[in-house]
Coordinates of C-alpha atoms and ligand atoms in Angstrom, one line a residue:
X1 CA 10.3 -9.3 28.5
X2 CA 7.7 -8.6 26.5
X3 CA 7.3 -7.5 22.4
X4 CA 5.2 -4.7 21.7
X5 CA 3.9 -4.6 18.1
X6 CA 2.9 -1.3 16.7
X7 CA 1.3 0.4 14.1
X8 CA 0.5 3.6 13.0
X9 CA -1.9 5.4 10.7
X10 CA -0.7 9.1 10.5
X11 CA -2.3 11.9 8.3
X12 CA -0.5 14.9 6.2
X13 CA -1.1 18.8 5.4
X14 CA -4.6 18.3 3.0
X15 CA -3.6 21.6 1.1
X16 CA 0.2 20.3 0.0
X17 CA 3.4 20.2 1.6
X18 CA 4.1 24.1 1.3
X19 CA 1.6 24.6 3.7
X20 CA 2.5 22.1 6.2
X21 CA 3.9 22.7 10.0
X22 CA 7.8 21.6 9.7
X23 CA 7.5 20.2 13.2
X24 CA 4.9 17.8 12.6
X25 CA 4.5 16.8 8.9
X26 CA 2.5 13.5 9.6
X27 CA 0.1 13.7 12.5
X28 CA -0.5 10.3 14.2
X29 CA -4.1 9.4 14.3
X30 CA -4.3 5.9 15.1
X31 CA -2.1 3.6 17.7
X32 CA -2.8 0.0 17.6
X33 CA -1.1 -2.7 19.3
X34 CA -0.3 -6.2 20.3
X35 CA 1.8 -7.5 23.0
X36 CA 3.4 -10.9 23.1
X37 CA 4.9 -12.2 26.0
X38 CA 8.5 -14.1 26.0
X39 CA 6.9 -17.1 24.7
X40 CA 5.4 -15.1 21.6
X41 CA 2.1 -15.6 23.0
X42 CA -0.4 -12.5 22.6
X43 CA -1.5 -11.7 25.7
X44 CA -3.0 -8.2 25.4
X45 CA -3.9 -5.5 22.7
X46 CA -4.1 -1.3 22.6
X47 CA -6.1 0.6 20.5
X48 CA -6.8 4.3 20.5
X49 CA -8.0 6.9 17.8
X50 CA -6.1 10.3 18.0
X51 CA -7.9 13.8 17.4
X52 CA -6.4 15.4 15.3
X53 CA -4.8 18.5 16.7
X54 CA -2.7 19.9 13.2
X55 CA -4.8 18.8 10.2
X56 CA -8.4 18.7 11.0
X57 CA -9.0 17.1 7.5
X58 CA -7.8 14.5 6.0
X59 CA -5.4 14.6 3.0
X60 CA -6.9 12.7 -0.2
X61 CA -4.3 9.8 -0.1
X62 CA -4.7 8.9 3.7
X63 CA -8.7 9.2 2.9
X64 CA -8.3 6.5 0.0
X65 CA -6.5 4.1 2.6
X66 CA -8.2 4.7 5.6
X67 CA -11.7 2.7 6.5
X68 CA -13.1 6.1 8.2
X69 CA -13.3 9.7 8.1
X70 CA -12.7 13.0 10.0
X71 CA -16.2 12.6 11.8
X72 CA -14.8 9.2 13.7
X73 CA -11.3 10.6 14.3
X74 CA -13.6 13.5 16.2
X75 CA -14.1 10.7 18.7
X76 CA -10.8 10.3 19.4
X77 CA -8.6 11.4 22.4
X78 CA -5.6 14.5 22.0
X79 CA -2.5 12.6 20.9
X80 CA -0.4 13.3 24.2
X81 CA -3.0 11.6 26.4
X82 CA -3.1 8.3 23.7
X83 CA 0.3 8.2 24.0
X84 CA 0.9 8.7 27.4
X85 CA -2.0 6.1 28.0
X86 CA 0.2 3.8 25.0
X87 CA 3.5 3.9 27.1
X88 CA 2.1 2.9 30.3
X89 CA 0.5 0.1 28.9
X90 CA 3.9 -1.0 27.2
X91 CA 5.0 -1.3 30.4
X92 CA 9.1 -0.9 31.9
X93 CA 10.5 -4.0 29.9
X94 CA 9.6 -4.6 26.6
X95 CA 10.8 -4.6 23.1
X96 CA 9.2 -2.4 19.9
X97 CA 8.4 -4.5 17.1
X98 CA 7.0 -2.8 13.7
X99 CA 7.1 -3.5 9.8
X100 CA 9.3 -1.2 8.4
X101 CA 11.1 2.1 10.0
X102 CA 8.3 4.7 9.3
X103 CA 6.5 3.8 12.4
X104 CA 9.3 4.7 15.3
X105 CA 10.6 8.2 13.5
X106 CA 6.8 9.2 13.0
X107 CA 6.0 8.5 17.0
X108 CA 9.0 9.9 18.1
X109 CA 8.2 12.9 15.8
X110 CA 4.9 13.5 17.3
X111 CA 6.3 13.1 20.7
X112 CA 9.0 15.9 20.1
X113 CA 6.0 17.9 19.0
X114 CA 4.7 17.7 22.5
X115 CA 7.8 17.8 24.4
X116 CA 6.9 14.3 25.9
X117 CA 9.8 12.0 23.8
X118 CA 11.8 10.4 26.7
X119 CA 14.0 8.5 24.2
X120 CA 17.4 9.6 23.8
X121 CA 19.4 7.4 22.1
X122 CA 19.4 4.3 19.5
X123 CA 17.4 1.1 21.0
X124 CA 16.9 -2.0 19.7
X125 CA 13.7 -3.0 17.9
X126 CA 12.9 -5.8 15.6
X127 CA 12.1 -4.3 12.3
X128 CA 9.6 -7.6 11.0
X129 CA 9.7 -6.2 7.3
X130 CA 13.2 -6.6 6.8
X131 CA 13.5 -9.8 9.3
X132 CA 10.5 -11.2 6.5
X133 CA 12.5 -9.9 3.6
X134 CA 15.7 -11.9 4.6
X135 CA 13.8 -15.5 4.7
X136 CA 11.4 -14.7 1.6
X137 CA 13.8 -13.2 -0.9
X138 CA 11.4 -13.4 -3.6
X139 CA 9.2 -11.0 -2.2
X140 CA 12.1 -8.6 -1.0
X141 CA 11.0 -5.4 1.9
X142 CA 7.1 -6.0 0.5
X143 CA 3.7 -4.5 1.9
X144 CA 2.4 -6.5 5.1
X145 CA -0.2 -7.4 2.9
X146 CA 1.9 -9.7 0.9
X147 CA 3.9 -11.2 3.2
X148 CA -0.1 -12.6 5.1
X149 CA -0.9 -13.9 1.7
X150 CA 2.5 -15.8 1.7
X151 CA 2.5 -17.3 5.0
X152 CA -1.4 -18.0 4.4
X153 CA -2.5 -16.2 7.4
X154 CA -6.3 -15.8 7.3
X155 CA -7.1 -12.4 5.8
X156 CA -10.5 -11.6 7.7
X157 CA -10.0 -8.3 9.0
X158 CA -9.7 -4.8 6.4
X159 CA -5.8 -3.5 6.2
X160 CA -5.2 0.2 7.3
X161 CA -6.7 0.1 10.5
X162 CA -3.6 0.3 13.3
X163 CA -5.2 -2.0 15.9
X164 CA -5.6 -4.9 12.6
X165 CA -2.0 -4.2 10.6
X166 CA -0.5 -4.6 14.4
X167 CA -2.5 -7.9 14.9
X168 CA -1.5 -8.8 10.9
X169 CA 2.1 -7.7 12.0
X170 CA 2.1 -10.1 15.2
X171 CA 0.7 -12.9 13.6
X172 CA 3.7 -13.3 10.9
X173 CA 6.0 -12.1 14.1
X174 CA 5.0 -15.2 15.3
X175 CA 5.2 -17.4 12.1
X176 CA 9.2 -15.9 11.9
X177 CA 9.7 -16.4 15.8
X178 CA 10.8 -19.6 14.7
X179 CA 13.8 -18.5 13.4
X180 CA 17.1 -17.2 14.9
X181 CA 14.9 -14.4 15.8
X182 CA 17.2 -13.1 19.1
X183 CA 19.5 -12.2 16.7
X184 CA 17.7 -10.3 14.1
X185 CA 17.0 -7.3 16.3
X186 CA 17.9 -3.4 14.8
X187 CA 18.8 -0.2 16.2
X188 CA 16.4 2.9 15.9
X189 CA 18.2 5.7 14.8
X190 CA 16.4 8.5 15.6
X191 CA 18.5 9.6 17.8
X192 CA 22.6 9.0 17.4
X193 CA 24.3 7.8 20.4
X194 CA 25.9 10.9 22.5
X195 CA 29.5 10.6 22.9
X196 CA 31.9 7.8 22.2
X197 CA 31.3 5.5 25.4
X198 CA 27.2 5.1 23.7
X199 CA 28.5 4.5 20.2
X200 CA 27.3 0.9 19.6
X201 CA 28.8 -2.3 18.3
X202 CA 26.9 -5.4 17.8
X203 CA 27.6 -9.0 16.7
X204 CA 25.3 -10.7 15.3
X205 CA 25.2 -14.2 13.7
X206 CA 25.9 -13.1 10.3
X207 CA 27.1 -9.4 10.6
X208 CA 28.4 -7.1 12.7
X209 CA 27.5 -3.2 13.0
X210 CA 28.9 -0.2 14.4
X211 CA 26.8 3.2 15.1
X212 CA 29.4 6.5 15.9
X213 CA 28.3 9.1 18.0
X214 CA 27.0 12.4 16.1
X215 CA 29.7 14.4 14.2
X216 CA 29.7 18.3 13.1
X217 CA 32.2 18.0 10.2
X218 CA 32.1 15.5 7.6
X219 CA 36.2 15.5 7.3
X220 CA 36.3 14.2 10.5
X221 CA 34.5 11.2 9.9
X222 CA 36.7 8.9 8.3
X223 CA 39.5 10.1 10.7
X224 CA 37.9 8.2 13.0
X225 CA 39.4 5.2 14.7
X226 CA 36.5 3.3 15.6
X227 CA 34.9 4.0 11.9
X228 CA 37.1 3.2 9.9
X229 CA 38.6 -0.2 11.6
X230 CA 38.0 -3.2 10.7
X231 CA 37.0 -6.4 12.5
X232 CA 35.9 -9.7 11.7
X233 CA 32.3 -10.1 12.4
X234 CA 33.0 -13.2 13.9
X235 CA 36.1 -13.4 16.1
X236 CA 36.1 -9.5 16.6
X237 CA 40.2 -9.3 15.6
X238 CA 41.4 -6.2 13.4
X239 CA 41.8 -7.8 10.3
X240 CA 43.9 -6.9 7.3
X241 CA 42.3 -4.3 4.6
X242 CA 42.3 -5.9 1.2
X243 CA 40.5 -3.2 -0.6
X244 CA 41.2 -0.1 1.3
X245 CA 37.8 2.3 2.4
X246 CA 36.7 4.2 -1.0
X247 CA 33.6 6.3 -1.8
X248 CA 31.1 4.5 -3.4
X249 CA 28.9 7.8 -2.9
X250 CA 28.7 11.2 -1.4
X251 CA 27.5 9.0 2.3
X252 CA 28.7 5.6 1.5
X253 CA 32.4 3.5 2.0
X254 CA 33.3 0.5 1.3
X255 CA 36.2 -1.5 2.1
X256 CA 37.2 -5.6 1.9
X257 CA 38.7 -7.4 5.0
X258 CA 39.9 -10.8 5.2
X259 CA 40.7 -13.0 8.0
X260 CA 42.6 -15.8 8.3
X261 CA 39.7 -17.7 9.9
X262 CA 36.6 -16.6 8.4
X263 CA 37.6 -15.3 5.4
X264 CA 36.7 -12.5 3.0
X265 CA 34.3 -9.6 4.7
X266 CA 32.7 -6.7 3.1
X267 CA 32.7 -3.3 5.1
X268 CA 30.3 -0.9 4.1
X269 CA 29.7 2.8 5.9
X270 CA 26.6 4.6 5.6
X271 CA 26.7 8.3 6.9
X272 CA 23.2 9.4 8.0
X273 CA 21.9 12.7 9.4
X274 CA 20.0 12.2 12.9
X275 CA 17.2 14.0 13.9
X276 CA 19.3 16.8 15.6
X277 CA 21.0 17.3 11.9
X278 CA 24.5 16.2 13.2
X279 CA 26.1 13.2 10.8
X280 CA 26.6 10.0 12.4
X281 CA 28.0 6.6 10.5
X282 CA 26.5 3.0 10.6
X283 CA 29.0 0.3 9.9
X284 CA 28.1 -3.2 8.8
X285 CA 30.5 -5.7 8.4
X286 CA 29.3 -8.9 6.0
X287 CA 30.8 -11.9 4.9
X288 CA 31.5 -12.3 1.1
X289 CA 32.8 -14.7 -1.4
X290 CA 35.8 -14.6 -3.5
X291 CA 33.9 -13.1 -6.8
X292 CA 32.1 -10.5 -4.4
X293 CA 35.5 -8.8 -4.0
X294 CA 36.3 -9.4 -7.9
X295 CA 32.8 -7.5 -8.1
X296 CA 34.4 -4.6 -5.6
X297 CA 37.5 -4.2 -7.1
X298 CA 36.3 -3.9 -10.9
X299 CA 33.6 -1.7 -9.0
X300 CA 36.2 0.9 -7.5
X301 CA 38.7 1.0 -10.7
X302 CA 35.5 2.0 -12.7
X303 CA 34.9 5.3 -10.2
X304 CA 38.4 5.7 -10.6
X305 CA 38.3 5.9 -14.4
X306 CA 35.1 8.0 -13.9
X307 CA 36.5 10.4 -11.6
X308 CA 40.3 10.9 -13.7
X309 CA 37.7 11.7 -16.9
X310 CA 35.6 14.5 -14.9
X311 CA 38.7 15.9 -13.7
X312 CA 40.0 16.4 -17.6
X313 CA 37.5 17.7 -18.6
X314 CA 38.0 20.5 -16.4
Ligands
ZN1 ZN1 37.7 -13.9 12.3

């Protein structure tokens, strides 16, 4: 199998947002990309400018960032024929790598545009900003630029060009393939899974997730069995509820769980809206200490408090 590391540069409407197309709000015009093979070796690279079919001139942010102008994008090929040209050379088994999320809505975005997205449902990708974020703490989900500087990769080529954030991407892709990096893969969301049989659950070493299938209603949500039980992350048995599911927010639960063998677990739900504007949940399920669900329970009788004041002063 082979990693595919992406990036993007897109551009937006130049006269505002209120005069954008709704389809297509950021038009790709730049793919770049590395591949690695199994062994994390780079063993090829894509690169293609896109003409811009939408927004023919650049909006003043993206021309701050960008290294070139409207009279080199002129040069470039229509998007649908990059792209096609992009997933051929990906080849039939590979794995999407990118920093951050931006980059796999924004492709499939364009690719709705042109009626030529043949993804369906949630796949697994390695997201390398938040796979950084978790081994350098300090620096948190930072710019690509910062986490180079921090694993003193040589800087020699500009930023925000795709073809050289992709190679900066791969490089520190490599420098974290050192770690338990199998396990540290994500689910795109852009689609939710279609009915109940493609909802997914995944262990991981040190959580375990849960994506439902798309829902109309939000009251049925919670209703659901496979939402609102909860596992260990480790052994996979139901485990007891110690802090029963509560709101923390309109589109987020939380609940505590404890089993006998691997002690206190934090359950937390996140109710998203897909692309297709039905509401889908993603679960996590996280080990926690003993003060952690101190920290919950003082957490949930403040709400309470909050919410009996509101409703007295009605
Ligand atoms: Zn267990």
């Amino acid at each position: 199998m082979n990693y595919i590391i992406f990036d993007l540069e897109w551009n937006q409407c130049p006269r505002g947002p209120e005069f954008e197309n709704p389809r297509i709000p950021f038009e790709i015009i730049e793919i770049g990309a590395v591949k690695l093979n199994d062994s994390f070796e780079i063993v090829d690279e894509f690169s293609s400018i896109v003409k811009p079919r939408i927004y023919k001139y650049l909006h003043n942010h993206v021309r701050q960032m960008l290294n070139y102008d409207e009279t080199y994008l002129r040069t470039g090929r229509p998007f649908d024929m990059v792209c096609r040209d992009f997933m051929k050379w990906c080849g039939a088994d590979y794995v999407f790598g990118t920093w951050g999320t931006g980059d796999l809505v924004q492709l499939q975005k364009n690719m709705d545009y042109y009626y030529m997205n043949k993804f369906s449902e949630p796949f697994k990708y390695y997201n390398i900003q938040s796979i950084f974020a978790e081994y350098y703490e300090d620096l948190g989900s930072c710019k690509l630029e910062k986490a180079v500087a921090a694993l003193n990769l040589p800087i020699e080529e500009e930023f925000h060009t795709a073809i050289n954030d992709a190679r900066y991407t791969a490089l520190v892709f490599q420098k974290l393939s050192k770690k338990h990096l199998n396990d540290q893969y994500s689910y795109d969301c852009y689609h939710e899974p279609k009915d109940k049989e493609s909802e997914i659950h995944a262990f991981h070493r040190t959580y375990s997730e849960h994506i439902s299938r798309g829902f109309e209603q939000r009251a049925e949500i919670m209703e659901d069995k496979d939402i609102n039980s909860f596992r260990c992350y480790k052994c996979k048995r139901k485990i007891s509820k110690k802090i029963k599911w509560f709101s923390y927010n309109p589109s987020s639960f939380v609940s505590v769980g404890h089993c006998w063998y691997h002690g206190y677990q934090k359950g937390v739900i996140k109710i998203k809206t897909s692309n297709s504007g039905k509401l889908f949940t993603i679960k996590k399920i996280t080990p926690i200490t003993k003060s952690e669900v101190e920290d919950i329970r003082t957490r949930q009788a403040e709400l309470r408090e909050k919410r009996r004041e509101k409703r007295k002063k009605h």
